[in-house]
mmCIF file of C-alpha atoms and ligand atoms in Angstrom:
data_model
loop_
_atom_site.group_PDB
_atom_site.id
_atom_site.type_symbol
_atom_site.label_atom_id
_atom_site.label_comp_id
_atom_site.label_asym_id
_atom_site.label_seq_id
_atom_site.Cartn_x
_atom_site.Cartn_y
_atom_site.Cartn_z
ATOM 1 C CA UNK R 1 100.299 125.138 75.291
ATOM 2 C CA UNK R 2 103.031 122.832 73.884
ATOM 3 C CA UNK R 3 106.077 121.392 75.704
ATOM 4 C CA UNK R 4 109.058 123.258 74.209
ATOM 5 C CA UNK R 5 112.028 122.537 76.463
ATOM 6 C CA UNK R 6 112.902 120.364 79.488
ATOM 7 C CA UNK R 7 115.780 121.457 81.722
ATOM 8 C CA UNK R 8 117.319 119.439 84.561
ATOM 9 C CA UNK R 9 118.934 121.100 87.607
ATOM 10 C CA UNK R 10 119.625 120.489 91.268
ATOM 11 C CA UNK R 11 118.429 121.859 94.594
ATOM 12 C CA UNK R 12 120.198 121.588 97.946
ATOM 13 C CA UNK R 13 118.442 122.240 101.262
ATOM 14 C CA UNK R 14 120.054 121.653 104.695
ATOM 15 C CA UNK R 15 118.143 119.652 107.319
ATOM 16 C CA UNK R 16 117.547 120.809 110.921
ATOM 17 C CA UNK R 17 119.295 117.611 112.088
ATOM 18 C CA UNK R 18 120.524 114.351 110.527
ATOM 19 C CA UNK R 19 117.687 112.152 109.253
ATOM 20 C CA UNK R 20 118.278 108.552 110.376
ATOM 21 C CA UNK R 21 116.297 105.443 109.469
ATOM 22 C CA UNK R 22 117.023 101.712 109.553
ATOM 23 C CA UNK R 23 118.156 102.152 105.932
ATOM 24 C CA UNK R 24 120.214 105.349 105.820
ATOM 25 C CA UNK R 25 121.487 108.598 107.393
ATOM 26 C CA UNK R 26 121.232 111.893 105.469
ATOM 27 C CA UNK R 27 122.335 115.439 106.393
ATOM 28 C CA UNK R 28 120.830 117.461 103.566
ATOM 29 C CA UNK R 29 118.335 117.182 100.750
ATOM 30 C CA UNK R 30 120.068 117.099 97.365
ATOM 31 C CA UNK R 31 117.380 116.540 94.788
ATOM 32 C CA UNK R 32 117.017 116.843 91.029
ATOM 33 C CA UNK R 33 114.681 119.584 89.727
ATOM 34 C CA UNK R 34 112.921 119.402 86.364
ATOM 35 C CA UNK R 35 111.841 122.653 84.687
ATOM 36 C CA UNK R 36 109.465 122.350 81.730
ATOM 37 C CA UNK R 37 108.997 125.389 79.490
ATOM 38 C CA UNK R 38 106.104 125.689 77.027
ATOM 39 C CA UNK R 39 105.789 127.560 73.727
ATOM 40 C CA UNK R 40 103.516 130.023 75.584
ATOM 41 C CA UNK R 41 106.277 130.846 78.120
ATOM 42 C CA UNK R 42 104.633 128.974 81.016
ATOM 43 C CA UNK R 43 106.959 127.083 83.384
ATOM 44 C CA UNK R 44 106.231 123.898 85.335
ATOM 45 C CA UNK R 45 108.487 122.551 88.099
ATOM 46 C CA UNK R 46 109.018 119.037 89.448
ATOM 47 C CA UNK R 47 111.478 117.385 91.845
ATOM 48 C CA UNK R 48 112.991 113.906 92.169
ATOM 49 C CA UNK R 49 114.579 112.508 95.340
ATOM 50 C CA UNK R 50 117.525 110.143 94.784
ATOM 51 C CA UNK R 51 116.573 107.584 97.455
ATOM 52 C CA UNK R 52 118.836 104.801 96.134
ATOM 53 C CA UNK R 53 118.174 102.417 99.063
ATOM 54 C CA UNK R 54 114.417 102.438 98.408
ATOM 55 C CA UNK R 55 113.763 103.288 94.747
ATOM 56 C CA UNK R 56 117.185 102.505 93.257
ATOM 57 C CA UNK R 57 117.237 106.049 91.838
ATOM 58 C CA UNK R 58 120.416 108.157 92.032
ATOM 59 C CA UNK R 59 121.056 111.746 90.923
ATOM 60 C CA UNK R 60 122.879 110.435 87.843
ATOM 61 C CA UNK R 61 120.174 107.917 86.904
ATOM 62 C CA UNK R 62 117.408 110.514 87.327
ATOM 63 C CA UNK R 63 119.177 113.084 85.135
ATOM 64 C CA UNK R 64 119.925 110.460 82.472
ATOM 65 C CA UNK R 65 116.346 109.091 82.502
ATOM 66 C CA UNK R 66 114.785 112.554 82.128
ATOM 67 C CA UNK R 67 117.192 113.905 79.501
ATOM 68 C CA UNK R 68 117.742 110.831 77.344
ATOM 69 C CA UNK R 69 114.567 108.736 77.724
ATOM 70 C CA UNK R 70 111.555 110.777 78.907
ATOM 71 C CA UNK R 71 112.104 114.247 77.397
ATOM 72 C CA UNK R 72 112.474 113.045 73.759
ATOM 73 C CA UNK R 73 109.108 111.216 74.093
ATOM 74 C CA UNK R 74 107.084 114.233 75.231
ATOM 75 C CA UNK R 75 108.629 117.364 73.697
ATOM 76 C CA UNK R 76 106.121 118.926 71.308
ATOM 77 C CA UNK R 77 103.026 117.420 72.995
ATOM 78 C CA UNK R 78 100.059 119.594 74.080
ATOM 79 C CA UNK R 79 99.733 119.979 77.884
ATOM 80 C CA UNK R 80 95.947 119.563 77.628
ATOM 81 C CA UNK R 81 96.494 115.998 76.324
ATOM 82 C CA UNK R 82 97.809 114.863 79.708
ATOM 83 C CA UNK R 83 96.668 111.273 79.064
ATOM 84 C CA UNK R 84 99.037 110.905 76.084
ATOM 85 C CA UNK R 85 101.902 112.566 77.991
ATOM 86 C CA UNK R 86 101.552 110.221 80.989
ATOM 87 C CA UNK R 87 101.306 107.156 78.730
ATOM 88 C CA UNK R 88 104.525 108.158 77.014
ATOM 89 C CA UNK R 89 106.310 108.815 80.331
ATOM 90 C CA UNK R 90 105.368 105.330 81.565
ATOM 91 C CA UNK R 91 106.460 103.653 78.312
ATOM 92 C CA UNK R 92 109.733 105.593 77.938
ATOM 93 C CA UNK R 93 111.584 103.187 80.296
ATOM 94 C CA UNK R 94 110.711 100.813 83.138
ATOM 95 C CA UNK R 95 111.274 101.648 86.853
ATOM 96 C CA UNK R 96 113.031 105.056 87.350
ATOM 97 C CA UNK R 97 109.953 106.176 89.288
ATOM 98 C CA UNK R 98 111.553 109.282 90.815
ATOM 99 C CA UNK R 99 112.564 110.639 87.396
ATOM 100 C CA UNK R 100 109.027 109.960 86.139
ATOM 101 C CA UNK R 101 107.592 111.653 89.232
ATOM 102 C CA UNK R 102 109.584 114.854 88.653
ATOM 103 C CA UNK R 103 108.330 115.115 85.057
ATOM 104 C CA UNK R 104 104.760 114.167 86.040
ATOM 105 C CA UNK R 105 104.724 116.870 88.763
ATOM 106 C CA UNK R 106 105.976 119.561 86.348
ATOM 107 C CA UNK R 107 103.341 118.495 83.802
ATOM 108 C CA UNK R 108 100.552 118.702 86.424
ATOM 109 C CA UNK R 109 101.859 122.146 87.427
ATOM 110 C CA UNK R 110 101.396 123.223 83.783
ATOM 111 C CA UNK R 111 98.042 121.386 83.459
ATOM 112 C CA UNK R 112 96.747 123.451 86.392
ATOM 113 C CA UNK R 113 98.085 126.644 84.833
ATOM 114 C CA UNK R 114 96.428 125.692 81.511
ATOM 115 C CA UNK R 115 93.058 125.269 83.276
ATOM 116 C CA UNK R 116 93.719 128.275 85.583
ATOM 117 C CA UNK R 117 92.998 126.036 88.582
ATOM 118 C CA UNK R 118 94.951 124.653 91.558
ATOM 119 C CA UNK R 119 95.714 120.966 91.020
ATOM 120 C CA UNK R 120 93.841 119.738 94.098
ATOM 121 C CA UNK R 121 90.611 121.162 92.691
ATOM 122 C CA UNK R 122 91.143 119.455 89.313
ATOM 123 C CA UNK R 123 91.700 116.124 91.115
ATOM 124 C CA UNK R 124 88.688 116.228 93.425
ATOM 125 C CA UNK R 125 89.045 119.229 95.750
ATOM 126 C CA UNK R 126 88.062 117.342 98.906
ATOM 127 C CA UNK R 127 89.737 119.598 101.533
ATOM 128 C CA UNK R 128 91.793 122.801 101.758
ATOM 129 C CA UNK R 129 93.889 121.997 104.802
ATOM 130 C CA UNK R 130 95.786 118.878 105.854
ATOM 131 C CA UNK R 131 97.640 117.957 109.055
ATOM 132 C CA UNK R 132 101.016 116.188 108.842
ATOM 133 C CA UNK R 133 103.010 114.174 111.325
ATOM 134 C CA UNK R 134 106.733 114.792 112.006
ATOM 135 C CA UNK R 135 109.361 112.066 111.797
ATOM 136 C CA UNK R 136 111.652 111.372 114.751
ATOM 137 C CA UNK R 137 114.936 109.819 113.571
ATOM 138 C CA UNK R 138 116.187 106.578 115.127
ATOM 139 C CA UNK R 139 118.741 107.409 117.835
ATOM 140 C CA UNK R 140 119.222 106.601 121.529
ATOM 141 C CA UNK R 141 115.962 106.457 123.565
ATOM 142 C CA UNK R 142 117.012 109.656 125.431
ATOM 143 C CA UNK R 143 117.693 111.621 122.223
ATOM 144 C CA UNK R 144 114.431 110.437 120.634
ATOM 145 C CA UNK R 145 112.509 111.444 123.767
ATOM 146 C CA UNK R 146 114.065 114.953 123.584
ATOM 147 C CA UNK R 147 113.288 115.241 119.870
ATOM 148 C CA UNK R 148 109.691 114.161 120.548
ATOM 149 C CA UNK R 149 109.269 116.830 123.257
ATOM 150 C CA UNK R 150 110.587 119.425 120.773
ATOM 151 C CA UNK R 151 108.116 118.243 118.083
ATOM 152 C CA UNK R 152 105.194 118.442 120.520
ATOM 153 C CA UNK R 153 106.269 121.999 121.415
ATOM 154 C CA UNK R 154 106.056 122.813 117.683
ATOM 155 C CA UNK R 155 102.426 121.701 117.797
ATOM 156 C CA UNK R 156 102.629 118.250 116.174
ATOM 157 C CA UNK R 157 99.827 115.940 117.330
ATOM 158 C CA UNK R 158 101.202 112.836 115.567
ATOM 159 C CA UNK R 159 104.819 111.650 115.512
ATOM 160 C CA UNK R 160 106.290 109.041 113.179
ATOM 161 C CA UNK R 161 108.960 107.201 115.124
ATOM 162 C CA UNK R 162 111.764 105.528 113.181
ATOM 163 C CA UNK R 163 112.671 102.088 114.561
ATOM 164 C CA UNK R 164 113.936 98.804 113.093
ATOM 165 C CA UNK R 165 117.649 98.853 113.979
ATOM 166 C CA UNK R 166 117.410 96.638 117.082
ATOM 167 C CA UNK R 167 114.084 95.355 118.397
ATOM 168 C CA UNK R 168 115.126 95.241 122.094
ATOM 169 C CA UNK R 169 116.151 98.894 121.932
ATOM 170 C CA UNK R 170 112.966 99.719 120.017
ATOM 171 C CA UNK R 171 110.868 98.879 123.098
ATOM 172 C CA UNK R 172 113.110 101.192 125.154
ATOM 173 C CA UNK R 173 112.792 103.916 122.520
ATOM 174 C CA UNK R 174 108.983 103.894 122.612
ATOM 175 C CA UNK R 175 108.901 103.627 126.413
ATOM 176 C CA UNK R 176 111.197 106.694 126.694
ATOM 177 C CA UNK R 177 109.051 108.652 124.227
ATOM 178 C CA UNK R 178 105.774 107.764 125.991
ATOM 179 C CA UNK R 179 107.352 108.661 129.373
ATOM 180 C CA UNK R 180 108.419 112.029 127.915
ATOM 181 C CA UNK R 181 105.287 113.119 126.022
ATOM 182 C CA UNK R 182 102.478 111.120 127.588
ATOM 183 C CA UNK R 183 99.581 109.502 125.748
ATOM 184 C CA UNK R 184 97.755 112.450 124.115
ATOM 185 C CA UNK R 185 100.034 112.370 121.067
ATOM 186 C CA UNK R 186 99.491 109.704 118.391
ATOM 187 C CA UNK R 187 102.556 107.560 117.657
ATOM 188 C CA UNK R 188 103.066 105.721 114.386
ATOM 189 C CA UNK R 189 106.194 103.569 113.913
ATOM 190 C CA UNK R 190 108.261 103.041 110.774
ATOM 191 C CA UNK R 191 110.662 100.074 110.845
ATOM 192 C CA UNK R 192 111.827 100.617 107.245
ATOM 193 C CA UNK R 193 112.051 96.801 106.679
ATOM 194 C CA UNK R 194 114.233 96.325 109.786
ATOM 195 C CA UNK R 195 112.559 93.353 111.500
ATOM 196 C CA UNK R 196 112.050 89.656 110.679
ATOM 197 C CA UNK R 197 108.353 88.607 110.579
ATOM 198 C CA UNK R 198 108.402 86.576 113.840
ATOM 199 C CA UNK R 199 110.550 89.214 115.571
ATOM 200 C CA UNK R 200 108.018 91.886 114.540
ATOM 201 C CA UNK R 201 105.073 89.901 115.924
ATOM 202 C CA UNK R 202 106.783 89.261 119.283
ATOM 203 C CA UNK R 203 107.837 92.907 119.557
ATOM 204 C CA UNK R 204 104.503 94.429 118.532
ATOM 205 C CA UNK R 205 102.569 92.132 120.897
ATOM 206 C CA UNK R 206 104.867 93.336 123.697
ATOM 207 C CA UNK R 207 104.084 96.920 122.719
ATOM 208 C CA UNK R 208 100.362 96.089 122.765
ATOM 209 C CA UNK R 209 100.718 94.501 126.239
ATOM 210 C CA UNK R 210 102.562 97.556 127.531
ATOM 211 C CA UNK R 211 99.690 99.749 126.301
ATOM 212 C CA UNK R 212 101.920 101.972 124.142
ATOM 213 C CA UNK R 213 98.868 102.744 122.008
ATOM 214 C CA UNK R 214 100.516 102.663 118.575
ATOM 215 C CA UNK R 215 98.368 104.027 115.736
ATOM 216 C CA UNK R 216 100.058 101.946 112.993
ATOM 217 C CA UNK R 217 103.341 100.306 112.022
ATOM 218 C CA UNK R 218 104.933 101.003 108.678
ATOM 219 C CA UNK R 219 106.854 98.382 106.670
ATOM 220 C CA UNK R 220 107.927 96.008 109.484
ATOM 221 C CA UNK R 221 109.674 93.519 107.150
ATOM 222 C CA UNK R 222 111.762 93.467 103.983
ATOM 223 C CA UNK R 223 109.941 94.893 100.943
ATOM 224 C CA UNK R 224 109.719 91.703 98.845
ATOM 225 C CA UNK R 225 108.512 89.460 101.681
ATOM 226 C CA UNK R 226 104.758 89.761 101.155
ATOM 227 C CA UNK R 227 104.137 86.490 103.033
ATOM 228 C CA UNK R 228 106.076 87.896 105.987
ATOM 229 C CA UNK R 229 104.138 91.156 105.798
ATOM 230 C CA UNK R 230 100.867 89.214 105.779
ATOM 231 C CA UNK R 231 102.028 87.097 108.742
ATOM 232 C CA UNK R 232 102.652 90.259 110.790
ATOM 233 C CA UNK R 233 99.366 91.856 109.673
ATOM 234 C CA UNK R 234 97.380 88.783 110.687
ATOM 235 C CA UNK R 235 99.091 88.246 114.041
ATOM 236 C CA UNK R 236 98.986 91.666 115.680
ATOM 237 C CA UNK R 237 96.161 94.085 116.421
ATOM 238 C CA UNK R 238 98.111 97.234 115.497
ATOM 239 C CA UNK R 239 97.290 98.182 111.869
ATOM 240 C CA UNK R 240 100.142 97.477 109.424
ATOM 241 C CA UNK R 241 100.905 99.910 106.610
ATOM 242 C CA UNK R 242 102.786 98.784 103.475
ATOM 243 C CA UNK R 243 105.377 101.296 102.277
ATOM 244 C CA UNK R 244 108.445 99.921 100.439
ATOM 245 C CA UNK R 245 106.328 96.891 99.342
ATOM 246 C CA UNK R 246 104.060 99.144 97.244
ATOM 247 C CA UNK R 247 105.354 101.121 94.289
ATOM 248 C CA UNK R 248 102.823 100.570 91.471
ATOM 249 C CA UNK R 249 99.030 100.176 91.253
ATOM 250 C CA UNK R 250 99.676 96.442 90.562
ATOM 251 C CA UNK R 251 101.640 96.172 93.851
ATOM 252 C CA UNK R 252 98.771 97.874 95.708
ATOM 253 C CA UNK R 253 96.203 95.515 94.169
ATOM 254 C CA UNK R 254 98.274 92.432 95.150
ATOM 255 C CA UNK R 255 98.747 93.588 98.754
ATOM 256 C CA UNK R 256 95.088 94.531 99.164
ATOM 257 C CA UNK R 257 93.695 91.359 97.548
ATOM 258 C CA UNK R 258 96.035 89.165 99.650
ATOM 259 C CA UNK R 259 95.208 91.142 102.801
ATOM 260 C CA UNK R 260 98.964 91.468 103.342
ATOM 261 C CA UNK R 261 98.595 94.914 104.950
ATOM 262 C CA UNK R 262 95.808 97.048 106.428
ATOM 263 C CA UNK R 263 96.896 100.349 104.883
ATOM 264 C CA UNK R 264 98.920 101.617 101.900
ATOM 265 C CA UNK R 265 101.542 104.384 101.895
ATOM 266 C CA UNK R 266 101.445 106.246 98.558
ATOM 267 C CA UNK R 267 104.533 108.280 97.617
ATOM 268 C CA UNK R 268 104.956 110.076 94.314
ATOM 269 C CA UNK R 269 108.612 108.956 94.157
ATOM 270 C CA UNK R 270 107.466 105.303 94.202
ATOM 271 C CA UNK R 271 104.464 105.562 91.861
ATOM 272 C CA UNK R 272 106.160 107.693 89.189
ATOM 273 C CA UNK R 273 103.985 110.693 90.004
ATOM 274 C CA UNK R 274 100.387 111.776 90.469
ATOM 275 C CA UNK R 275 98.866 109.876 87.520
ATOM 276 C CA UNK R 276 99.744 106.442 88.953
ATOM 277 C CA UNK R 277 99.067 107.533 92.541
ATOM 278 C CA UNK R 278 95.499 108.291 91.411
ATOM 279 C CA UNK R 279 95.138 104.683 90.212
ATOM 280 C CA UNK R 280 96.199 103.416 93.667
ATOM 281 C CA UNK R 281 93.621 105.742 95.257
ATOM 282 C CA UNK R 282 90.907 104.240 93.019
ATOM 283 C CA UNK R 283 91.932 100.646 93.854
ATOM 284 C CA UNK R 284 92.024 101.490 97.567
ATOM 285 C CA UNK R 285 88.575 103.139 97.327
ATOM 286 C CA UNK R 286 87.114 100.001 95.734
ATOM 287 C CA UNK R 287 88.344 97.891 98.673
ATOM 288 C CA UNK R 288 87.818 100.547 101.362
ATOM 289 C CA UNK R 289 91.503 100.534 102.308
ATOM 290 C CA UNK R 290 92.659 103.869 103.731
ATOM 291 C CA UNK R 291 95.919 105.360 102.472
ATOM 292 C CA UNK R 292 98.736 107.485 103.807
ATOM 293 C CA UNK R 293 100.287 110.136 101.562
ATOM 294 C CA UNK R 294 104.011 110.105 102.346
ATOM 295 C CA UNK R 295 107.229 111.552 100.968
ATOM 296 C CA UNK R 296 110.934 110.753 100.759
ATOM 297 C CA UNK R 297 113.406 113.387 101.907
ATOM 298 C CA UNK R 298 112.011 116.034 99.555
ATOM 299 C CA UNK R 299 111.850 119.822 99.594
ATOM 300 C CA UNK R 300 108.627 121.822 99.504
ATOM 301 C CA UNK R 301 108.672 121.581 95.695
ATOM 302 C CA UNK R 302 107.608 117.945 95.198
ATOM 303 C CA UNK R 303 105.973 117.719 98.643
ATOM 304 C CA UNK R 304 103.575 120.442 97.424
ATOM 305 C CA UNK R 305 102.429 118.138 94.618
ATOM 306 C CA UNK R 306 101.773 115.419 97.214
ATOM 307 C CA UNK R 307 99.864 117.978 99.307
ATOM 308 C CA UNK R 308 97.569 118.731 96.342
ATOM 309 C CA UNK R 309 96.895 115.022 95.856
ATOM 310 C CA UNK R 310 96.317 114.442 99.585
ATOM 311 C CA UNK R 311 93.860 117.339 99.710
ATOM 312 C CA UNK R 312 91.917 116.029 96.732
ATOM 313 C CA UNK R 313 91.078 112.481 97.886
ATOM 314 C CA UNK R 314 88.900 111.262 100.769
ATOM 315 C CA UNK R 315 90.594 107.821 100.860
ATOM 316 C CA UNK R 316 93.846 109.535 101.965
ATOM 317 C CA UNK R 317 93.354 109.752 105.718
ATOM 318 C CA UNK R 318 96.954 109.850 106.990
ATOM 319 C CA UNK R 319 99.582 112.423 106.081
ATOM 320 C CA UNK R 320 103.366 112.083 106.351
ATOM 321 C CA UNK R 321 104.403 115.148 104.353
ATOM 322 C CA UNK R 322 107.070 116.423 106.711
ATOM 323 C CA UNK R 323 109.947 117.012 104.245
ATOM 324 C CA UNK R 324 109.674 120.826 104.627
ATOM 325 C CA UNK R 325 109.214 120.461 108.417
ATOM 326 C CA UNK R 326 112.592 118.670 108.622
ATOM 327 C CA UNK R 327 114.412 121.375 106.612
ATOM 328 C CA UNK R 328 116.412 124.267 108.098
ATOM 329 C CA UNK R 329 115.300 126.624 105.315
ATOM 330 C CA UNK R 330 112.736 126.825 102.524
ATOM 331 C CA UNK R 331 113.986 128.072 99.155
ATOM 332 C CA UNK R 332 110.568 127.715 97.462
ATOM 333 C CA UNK R 333 108.431 130.875 97.180
ATOM 334 C CA UNK R 334 104.682 130.367 96.737
ATOM 335 C CA UNK R 335 102.704 127.116 96.793
ATOM 336 C CA UNK R 336 100.843 125.698 99.810
ATOM 337 C CA UNK R 337 101.624 127.253 103.194
ATOM 338 C CA UNK R 338 103.512 124.922 105.568
ATOM 339 C CA UNK R 339 103.174 126.011 109.202
ATOM 340 C CA UNK R 340 104.793 123.040 110.920
ATOM 341 C CA UNK R 341 101.978 120.438 111.202
ATOM 342 C CA UNK R 342 99.341 122.519 109.364
ATOM 343 C CA UNK R 343 99.461 122.699 105.560
ATOM 344 C CA UNK R 344 97.025 125.050 103.815
ATOM 345 C CA UNK R 345 96.302 125.165 100.089
ATOM 346 C CA UNK R 346 95.485 128.300 98.110
ATOM 347 C CA UNK R 347 93.791 129.021 94.791
ATOM 348 C CA UNK R 348 96.916 129.776 92.711
ATOM 349 C CA UNK R 349 96.858 127.847 89.400
ATOM 350 C CA UNK R 350 98.947 124.647 89.170
ATOM 351 C CA UNK R 351 101.286 124.270 92.133
ATOM 352 C CA UNK R 352 101.426 128.049 92.538
ATOM 353 C CA UNK R 353 105.209 128.543 92.799
ATOM 354 C CA UNK R 354 106.577 132.090 92.434
ATOM 355 C CA UNK R 355 110.279 131.277 92.541
ATOM 356 C CA UNK R 356 112.564 128.311 93.182
ATOM 357 C CA UNK R 357 115.574 129.698 95.069
ATOM 358 C CA UNK R 358 118.860 127.820 95.401
ATOM 359 C CA UNK R 359 118.285 126.111 92.020
ATOM 360 C CA UNK R 360 121.290 125.392 89.813
ATOM 361 C CA UNK R 361 120.598 124.391 86.190
HETATM 362 C C1 LIG Y 1 110.419 111.826 105.314
HETATM 363 C C2 LIG Y 1 109.303 110.844 105.600
HETATM 364 N N1 LIG Y 1 108.663 111.134 106.812
HETATM 365 C C3 LIG Y 1 109.820 109.424 105.595
HETATM 366 O O1 LIG Y 1 110.105 108.890 106.633
HETATM 367 N N2 LIG Y 1 109.912 108.837 104.400
HETATM 368 C C4 LIG Y 1 110.428 107.550 104.133
HETATM 369 C C5 LIG Y 1 111.903 107.416 104.192
HETATM 370 C C6 LIG Y 1 112.503 108.486 103.328
HETATM 371 C C7 LIG Y 1 113.945 108.511 103.036
HETATM 372 O O2 LIG Y 1 114.750 107.677 103.449
HETATM 373 O O3 LIG Y 1 114.239 109.486 102.314
HETATM 374 C C8 LIG Y 1 109.661 106.419 104.748
HETATM 375 O O4 LIG Y 1 110.173 105.327 104.868
HETATM 376 O O5 LIG Y 1 108.471 106.571 105.039
HETATM 377 MG MG1 MG Y 2 108.155 104.365 105.483
#
């Protein structure tokens, strides 16, 4: 099974409501889709999210990276030699992790089809069902409380609350949410780099004193400030999870060895796909550091690849794969079944897609 052709297209999926973080506001998913066709007529699909404020990747840069840098390096290679393909993807250009992720995902889809096996079983096959949280966008405390009630009605047991725009309001936001939904639901916070280190410590200690019972806090400070991240980690009891500070396996190793965070958020769009995410899992296993498997604003296409990885590894204990749960519609036929919080894998080979609707190439 040889790589014959690589096509680049686009998918557009409307969201249920605007997605708002400390970094950006988005109304719909507009991602790049990679379609790889083999000489045997098999097709593999991948997706890249242009999250410029986090990865630096835009639709234009992703398309250019895939067409002009990655594709020429891998056309003609055998799918079964996945090691050579992934080496060439990594060496084709630096950074551009979302473009690399889209190609990596499509290659894994084909690798599974080649071996007639779902990907999660090839990677370890640890579980068949995973439970995701749902993200609540940063808005007024009243609106966030209403959105949280709605999410609980949909069955979510864990909510990921976006904060980081204004620390005084953040206390009010969490108070309003706890008043609205009580204490049976787990709350994790994501500040998306919005606080200063000292501000984060003061705020999180207040939240501890108020008994808000926060499961973890994601990326409290700016991505490059590892000293600041470590300061927060060492001065609060709530576990701190590194997100934007960790792209590569080298980043993960540095954070873990410096004890700059308690947990690592792995996202395919930051690692450049499954092959590098696996290296982070191995590093984390060595040090006993649990990981979250997260996503950017992505459709079910690339989130399905993350689902396969999350299902395969024991060290992944926290799931933030809510891209499809935030969407108004799902144009992807086949693949894992997303029923709000519950995601169930099946035994279809590769990623198991039947059709990608709404795809323009
Ligand atoms: C969608 C997911 N729950 C999430 O919050 N992901 C990112 C932000 C994604 C984006 O801006 O597209 C995160 O910071 O964890
Ligand atoms: Mg985050």
